[in-house]
Amino acid sequence: GFSVRSKSEAFITNALYVRNIKFLYEGELKLEQYDHSKISMRPDFMIYTKSGDIIIWEHLGLLNNNYYLQSFATKLRNYYLAGFTPGSNLIITADDTYGGIDMASISKIIDTIEPYCLITKYE
């Protein structure tokens, strides 16, 4: 019922949707960093957990674009300063060199986080 920026993000959206995992695509997330400064970001996906926390999922699609990679490095630093770390509450995936996505890996990631996620019934 909404548009996404890439086919890979569409695949991830569908995989979350089929499992009824509550998420928001590119929603605004206000972060307070360790120095108490505040910034606003728009993660690819915010996944809501049963404990009231958020898991951020960023999918990288333009790995051959230097500006894109520099922008992501800044984004990653901001997440880290706000307490988001890979392997905990930050998921980072990427297209392969041909622009494809490994859906088996995506499914395994979702298998891992699903027990902690809020489940919703999408209409």
Coordinates of N, CA, C and O in Angstrom, one line a residue:
G1 N 0.8 -1.2 0.0 CA 0.0 0.0 0.0 C 0.8 1.3 0.0 O 0.3 2.3 0.2
F2 N 2.1 1.2 -0.2 CA 3.0 2.4 -0.3 C 4.2 2.1 -1.2 O 4.5 0.9 -1.5
S3 N 4.9 3.1 -1.6 CA 6.0 3.0 -2.5 C 7.3 2.9 -1.7 O 7.4 3.5 -0.6
V4 N 8.2 2.2 -2.3 CA 9.6 2.1 -1.7 C 10.6 2.5 -2.8 O 10.2 2.7 -3.9
R5 N 11.8 2.8 -2.4 CA 12.8 3.3 -3.3 C 13.5 2.3 -4.2 O 14.1 2.7 -5.2
S6 N 13.5 1.0 -3.9 CA 14.2 0.0 -4.7 C 13.5 -1.3 -4.6 O 12.7 -1.6 -3.8
K7 N 13.8 -2.2 -5.6 CA 13.2 -3.5 -5.6 C 13.7 -4.3 -4.4 O 12.9 -5.1 -3.8
S8 N 14.9 -4.1 -3.9 CA 15.4 -4.8 -2.7 C 14.6 -4.4 -1.5 O 14.2 -5.3 -0.7
E9 N 14.3 -3.1 -1.4 CA 13.5 -2.7 -0.3 C 12.1 -3.2 -0.4 O 11.4 -3.5 0.6
A10 N 11.6 -3.4 -1.6 CA 10.3 -4.0 -1.8 C 10.3 -5.4 -1.3 O 9.3 -5.9 -0.7
F11 N 11.3 -6.2 -1.6 CA 11.4 -7.5 -1.1 C 11.5 -7.6 0.4 O 10.8 -8.5 1.0
I12 N 12.2 -6.7 1.0 CA 12.3 -6.7 2.5 C 10.9 -6.3 3.1 O 10.5 -6.9 4.0
T13 N 10.3 -5.3 2.5 CA 9.0 -4.9 2.9 C 8.0 -6.1 2.9 O 7.3 -6.3 3.8
N14 N 8.0 -6.8 1.8 CA 7.1 -7.9 1.6 C 7.4 -9.0 2.6 O 6.5 -9.6 3.2
A15 N 8.7 -9.3 2.9 CA 9.1 -10.3 3.8 C 8.6 -10.0 5.3 O 8.1 -10.8 6.0
L16 N 8.7 -8.7 5.6 CA 8.2 -8.3 7.0 C 6.7 -8.3 7.0 O 6.1 -8.8 8.0
Y17 N 6.1 -7.9 5.9 CA 4.6 -7.8 5.9 C 4.0 -9.2 6.0 O 3.0 -9.4 6.7
V18 N 4.6 -10.2 5.3 CA 4.0 -11.6 5.3 C 4.1 -12.2 6.7 O 3.2 -12.9 7.0
R19 N 5.1 -11.8 7.4 CA 5.2 -12.3 8.8 C 4.5 -11.4 9.8 O 4.6 -11.7 11.0
N20 N 3.8 -10.4 9.4 CA 3.0 -9.5 10.2 C 3.9 -8.8 11.2 O 3.4 -8.4 12.3
I21 N 5.1 -8.5 10.9 CA 6.0 -7.8 11.8 C 5.7 -6.3 11.7 O 5.7 -5.8 10.5
K22 N 5.5 -5.6 12.8 CA 5.2 -4.2 12.8 C 6.4 -3.4 12.4 O 7.5 -3.5 13.1
F23 N 6.4 -2.6 11.4 CA 7.5 -1.8 10.9 C 7.0 -0.5 10.3 O 5.8 -0.4 9.9
L24 N 7.9 0.4 10.2 CA 7.6 1.7 9.5 C 8.7 1.9 8.5 O 9.9 1.8 8.8
Y25 N 8.4 2.3 7.3 CA 9.3 2.5 6.2 C 9.7 4.0 6.1 O 8.8 4.8 6.0
E26 N 10.9 4.3 6.2 CA 11.5 5.7 6.2 C 10.7 6.7 7.0 O 10.5 7.8 6.6
G27 N 10.3 6.2 8.2 CA 9.7 7.2 9.1 C 10.7 8.0 9.9 O 11.9 7.7 9.9
E28 N 10.3 9.1 10.4 CA 11.2 10.0 11.1 C 11.5 9.4 12.5 O 10.7 9.0 13.2
L29 N 12.8 9.4 12.8 CA 13.3 8.9 14.1 C 14.2 10.0 14.7 O 15.2 10.4 14.1
K30 N 13.8 10.4 15.8 CA 14.5 11.5 16.5 C 15.5 10.8 17.5 O 15.0 10.0 18.3
L31 N 16.8 11.1 17.4 CA 17.8 10.4 18.2 C 18.4 11.4 19.1 O 18.8 12.5 18.7
E32 N 18.7 10.9 20.3 CA 19.5 11.7 21.3 C 20.8 11.0 21.3 O 20.9 9.8 21.7
Q33 N 21.9 11.7 21.1 CA 23.2 11.1 21.1 C 23.8 11.2 22.5 O 23.3 11.9 23.4
Y34 N 25.0 10.6 22.7 CA 25.6 10.5 24.0 C 25.9 11.9 24.5 O 25.9 12.1 25.7
D35 N 26.2 12.9 23.6 CA 26.4 14.3 24.1 C 25.2 15.1 24.3 O 25.2 16.3 24.5
H36 N 24.0 14.4 24.2 CA 22.7 15.0 24.4 C 22.2 15.9 23.3 O 21.2 16.5 23.4
S37 N 23.0 15.9 22.2 CA 22.5 16.6 21.0 C 21.4 15.7 20.3 O 21.3 14.5 20.5
K38 N 20.5 16.4 19.6 CA 19.4 15.7 19.0 C 19.5 15.8 17.5 O 19.7 16.9 17.0
I39 N 19.2 14.7 16.8 CA 19.2 14.7 15.3 C 17.9 13.9 14.9 O 17.4 13.1 15.6
S40 N 17.5 14.2 13.6 CA 16.4 13.5 13.0 C 16.9 12.7 11.9 O 17.7 13.2 11.0
M41 N 16.5 11.4 11.8 CA 17.0 10.5 10.7 C 15.8 9.8 10.2 O 14.7 9.7 10.8
R42 N 16.0 9.2 9.0 CA 14.9 8.4 8.4 C 15.5 7.1 7.9 O 15.9 6.9 6.8
P43 N 15.5 6.1 8.9 CA 16.0 4.8 8.5 C 15.1 4.1 7.4 O 14.0 4.4 7.3
D44 N 15.7 3.2 6.7 CA 14.9 2.4 5.7 C 13.8 1.8 6.4 O 12.6 1.9 6.0
F45 N 14.0 1.1 7.5 CA 13.0 0.4 8.2 C 13.2 0.6 9.7 O 14.3 0.5 10.2
M46 N 12.1 0.9 10.4 CA 12.1 0.8 11.9 C 11.2 -0.3 12.3 O 10.0 -0.3 11.9
I47 N 11.7 -1.3 13.0 CA 11.0 -2.5 13.4 C 10.7 -2.4 14.9 O 11.6 -2.1 15.7
Y48 N 9.4 -2.5 15.3 CA 9.0 -2.3 16.7 C 9.1 -3.7 17.4 O 8.7 -4.7 16.9
T49 N 9.7 -3.6 18.6 CA 9.8 -4.8 19.4 C 8.8 -4.9 20.5 O 8.2 -3.8 20.9
K50 N 8.6 -6.0 21.1 CA 7.6 -6.2 22.2 C 8.0 -5.4 23.4 O 7.1 -5.1 24.2
S51 N 9.3 -5.2 23.6 CA 9.8 -4.4 24.8 C 9.6 -2.9 24.6 O 10.0 -2.2 25.5
G52 N 9.2 -2.5 23.4 CA 9.0 -1.0 23.2 C 10.3 -0.4 22.5 O 10.3 0.8 22.3
D53 N 11.3 -1.2 22.2 CA 12.4 -0.7 21.5 C 12.3 -0.7 20.0 O 11.3 -1.2 19.5
I54 N 13.3 -0.2 19.3 CA 13.2 -0.2 17.9 C 14.5 -0.9 17.4 O 15.6 -0.6 17.9
I55 N 14.3 -1.7 16.3 CA 15.4 -2.2 15.6 C 15.5 -1.4 14.3 O 14.4 -1.3 13.6
I56 N 16.6 -0.9 13.9 CA 16.8 -0.2 12.6 C 17.3 -1.1 11.6 O 18.3 -1.9 11.9
W57 N 16.8 -1.1 10.4 CA 17.3 -1.9 9.3 C 17.6 -1.0 8.2 O 16.8 -0.3 7.6
E58 N 18.9 -0.9 7.8 CA 19.3 -0.2 6.6 C 19.8 -1.1 5.5 O 20.5 -2.1 5.8
H59 N 19.3 -0.9 4.3 CA 19.7 -1.7 3.2 C 20.4 -0.9 2.2 O 19.9 0.2 1.8
L60 N 21.6 -1.3 1.8 CA 22.5 -0.5 1.0 C 22.3 -1.0 -0.5 O 22.6 -2.2 -0.7
G61 N 22.0 -0.1 -1.4 CA 21.8 -0.5 -2.7 C 22.8 0.0 -3.7 O 23.0 -0.5 -4.8
L62 N 23.4 1.2 -3.4 CA 24.3 1.8 -4.4 C 25.7 1.8 -4.0 O 26.4 2.8 -3.8
L63 N 26.3 0.6 -3.8 CA 27.6 0.4 -3.3 C 28.7 1.0 -4.2 O 29.8 1.2 -3.7
N64 N 28.4 1.2 -5.4 CA 29.4 1.8 -6.4 C 29.3 3.3 -6.4 O 30.0 3.9 -7.2
N65 N 28.5 3.9 -5.6 CA 28.4 5.4 -5.6 C 29.1 6.0 -4.3 O 28.6 5.7 -3.2
N66 N 30.2 6.7 -4.5 CA 31.0 7.2 -3.4 C 30.2 8.1 -2.5 O 30.3 8.1 -1.3
Y67 N 29.3 9.0 -3.1 CA 28.5 9.9 -2.3 C 27.6 9.2 -1.4 O 27.4 9.5 -0.2
Y68 N 27.0 8.1 -1.9 CA 26.0 7.3 -1.2 C 26.7 6.6 0.0 O 26.2 6.6 1.1
L69 N 27.9 6.1 -0.2 CA 28.7 5.4 0.8 C 29.2 6.4 1.9 O 29.1 6.1 3.1
Q70 N 29.6 7.6 1.5 CA 30.0 8.6 2.5 C 28.8 9.0 3.3 O 28.9 9.2 4.6
S71 N 27.6 9.2 2.7 CA 26.4 9.5 3.4 C 26.0 8.4 4.4 O 25.6 8.7 5.5
F72 N 26.2 7.2 4.0 CA 25.9 6.1 4.9 C 26.9 6.0 6.1 O 26.5 5.7 7.2
A73 N 28.1 6.3 5.8 CA 29.1 6.3 6.9 C 28.7 7.4 8.0 O 28.8 7.1 9.2
T74 N 28.2 8.5 7.5 CA 27.8 9.5 8.5 C 26.5 9.0 9.2 O 26.4 9.2 10.5
K75 N 25.6 8.4 8.5 CA 24.4 7.8 9.1 C 24.8 6.8 10.2 O 24.3 6.7 11.3
L76 N 25.7 5.9 9.8 CA 26.2 4.8 10.7 C 26.8 5.4 12.0 O 26.5 5.0 13.1
R77 N 27.6 6.5 11.8 CA 28.2 7.1 13.0 C 27.1 7.7 13.9 O 27.1 7.6 15.1
N78 N 26.1 8.4 13.3 CA 25.0 8.9 14.1 C 24.2 7.8 14.8 O 23.8 8.0 16.0
Y79 N 24.0 6.7 14.2 CA 23.3 5.6 14.8 C 24.1 5.1 16.0 O 23.6 4.9 17.1
Y80 N 25.4 5.0 15.8 CA 26.3 4.5 16.9 C 26.3 5.5 18.1 O 26.2 5.0 19.2
L81 N 26.4 6.8 17.8 CA 26.3 7.7 18.9 C 25.0 7.8 19.6 O 25.0 8.2 20.8
A82 N 24.0 7.3 19.0 CA 22.7 7.2 19.7 C 22.4 5.8 20.3 O 21.3 5.5 20.8
G83 N 23.4 4.9 20.2 CA 23.3 3.6 20.9 C 22.8 2.5 20.0 O 22.5 1.4 20.5
F84 N 22.8 2.7 18.7 CA 22.4 1.6 17.8 C 23.7 0.9 17.3 O 24.6 1.6 16.7
T85 N 23.8 -0.4 17.4 CA 25.0 -1.1 17.0 C 24.6 -2.4 16.2 O 23.6 -3.1 16.5
P86 N 25.4 -2.7 15.2 CA 25.1 -3.9 14.4 C 25.2 -5.1 15.3 O 26.1 -5.2 16.2
G87 N 24.4 -6.1 15.1 CA 24.4 -7.3 15.9 C 23.5 -7.1 17.2 O 23.3 -8.1 17.9
S88 N 23.0 -5.9 17.4 CA 22.2 -5.7 18.6 C 20.8 -5.1 18.1 O 19.8 -5.8 18.0
N89 N 20.8 -3.9 17.7 CA 19.6 -3.2 17.3 C 19.7 -2.5 16.0 O 18.9 -1.6 15.7
L90 N 20.7 -2.9 15.2 CA 20.9 -2.3 13.9 C 21.3 -3.4 12.9 O 22.2 -4.1 13.2
I91 N 20.5 -3.5 11.9 CA 20.7 -4.5 10.8 C 21.2 -3.7 9.6 O 20.5 -2.7 9.2
I92 N 22.2 -4.2 9.0 CA 22.7 -3.6 7.7 C 22.8 -4.8 6.7 O 23.5 -5.8 6.9
T93 N 22.1 -4.6 5.6 CA 22.2 -5.5 4.5 C 22.6 -4.7 3.2 O 22.5 -3.5 3.2
A94 N 22.9 -5.5 2.2 CA 23.3 -4.8 0.9 C 23.0 -5.6 -0.3 O 23.0 -6.9 -0.2
D95 N 22.8 -5.0 -1.4 CA 22.7 -5.7 -2.7 C 24.1 -6.3 -3.0 O 25.1 -5.8 -2.6
D96 N 24.1 -7.3 -3.8 CA 25.3 -7.8 -4.3 C 25.9 -6.9 -5.5 O 25.2 -5.9 -5.8
T97 N 27.0 -7.3 -6.0 CA 27.6 -6.4 -7.0 C 26.8 -6.3 -8.3 O 27.0 -5.4 -9.1
Y98 N 25.8 -7.2 -8.5 CA 24.9 -7.1 -9.7 C 23.6 -6.5 -9.4 O 22.7 -6.5 -10.2
G99 N 23.4 -6.0 -8.1 CA 22.2 -5.3 -7.8 C 21.1 -6.3 -7.2 O 20.0 -5.9 -7.1
G100 N 21.5 -7.5 -7.0 CA 20.6 -8.5 -6.5 C 20.5 -8.6 -5.0 O 21.4 -8.0 -4.3
I101 N 19.5 -9.2 -4.4 CA 19.4 -9.4 -3.0 C 19.3 -10.9 -2.7 O 18.7 -11.6 -3.4
D102 N 19.9 -11.3 -1.6 CA 19.9 -12.7 -1.1 C 18.8 -12.9 -0.2 O 18.9 -12.6 1.0
M103 N 17.6 -13.3 -0.7 CA 16.4 -13.5 0.1 C 16.6 -14.6 1.2 O 15.9 -14.5 2.2
A104 N 17.4 -15.5 0.9 CA 17.6 -16.6 2.0 C 18.3 -15.9 3.2 O 17.9 -16.2 4.4
S105 N 19.2 -15.0 3.0 CA 19.8 -14.3 4.1 C 18.8 -13.3 4.8 O 18.8 -13.2 6.0
I106 N 18.0 -12.7 4.0 CA 17.0 -11.8 4.6 C 16.0 -12.6 5.4 O 15.7 -12.2 6.5
S107 N 15.6 -13.8 5.0 CA 14.7 -14.6 5.7 C 15.4 -15.1 7.1 O 14.7 -15.1 8.1
K108 N 16.6 -15.4 7.0 CA 17.4 -15.8 8.2 C 17.4 -14.6 9.3 O 17.3 -14.9 10.5
I109 N 17.6 -13.5 8.8 CA 17.6 -12.3 9.7 C 16.3 -12.1 10.3 O 16.2 -11.9 11.5
I110 N 15.2 -12.2 9.5 CA 13.9 -12.1 10.0 C 13.6 -13.2 11.0 O 12.9 -13.0 12.1
D111 N 14.0 -14.4 10.7 CA 13.8 -15.6 11.7 C 14.5 -15.2 13.0 O 13.9 -15.5 14.1
T112 N 15.6 -14.6 13.0 CA 16.3 -14.2 14.2 C 15.6 -13.2 15.0 O 15.5 -13.3 16.3
I113 N 15.1 -12.2 14.4 CA 14.5 -11.1 15.1 C 13.0 -11.3 15.4 O 12.5 -10.7 16.4
E114 N 12.3 -12.1 14.7 CA 10.9 -12.3 14.8 C 10.4 -12.5 16.2 O 9.4 -11.9 16.6
P115 N 11.0 -13.4 17.0 CA 10.5 -13.6 18.4 C 10.5 -12.3 19.2 O 9.7 -12.3 20.2
Y116 N 11.2 -11.3 18.9 CA 11.3 -10.1 19.7 C 10.4 -9.0 19.1 O 10.2 -7.9 19.8
C117 N 9.8 -9.2 18.0 CA 9.1 -8.1 17.3 C 7.6 -8.1 17.7 O 7.0 -9.1 18.0
L118 N 7.1 -6.9 17.6 CA 5.6 -6.7 17.7 C 5.0 -7.3 16.4 O 5.5 -7.1 15.3
I119 N 3.9 -8.0 16.6 CA 3.2 -8.6 15.5 C 1.9 -7.8 15.4 O 1.2 -7.5 16.3
T120 N 1.5 -7.5 14.1 CA 0.3 -6.8 13.8 C -0.4 -7.5 12.7 O 0.2 -8.3 12.0
K121 N -1.7 -7.2 12.6 CA -2.4 -7.8 11.5 C -2.6 -6.7 10.4 O -3.3 -5.8 10.7
Y122 N -2.0 -6.9 9.3 CA -2.1 -5.9 8.2 C -3.4 -6.3 7.5 O -3.7 -7.4 7.2
E123 N -4.1 -5.2 7.1 CA -5.3 -5.4 6.3 C -5.1 -5.3 4.9 O -4.3 -4.6 4.4

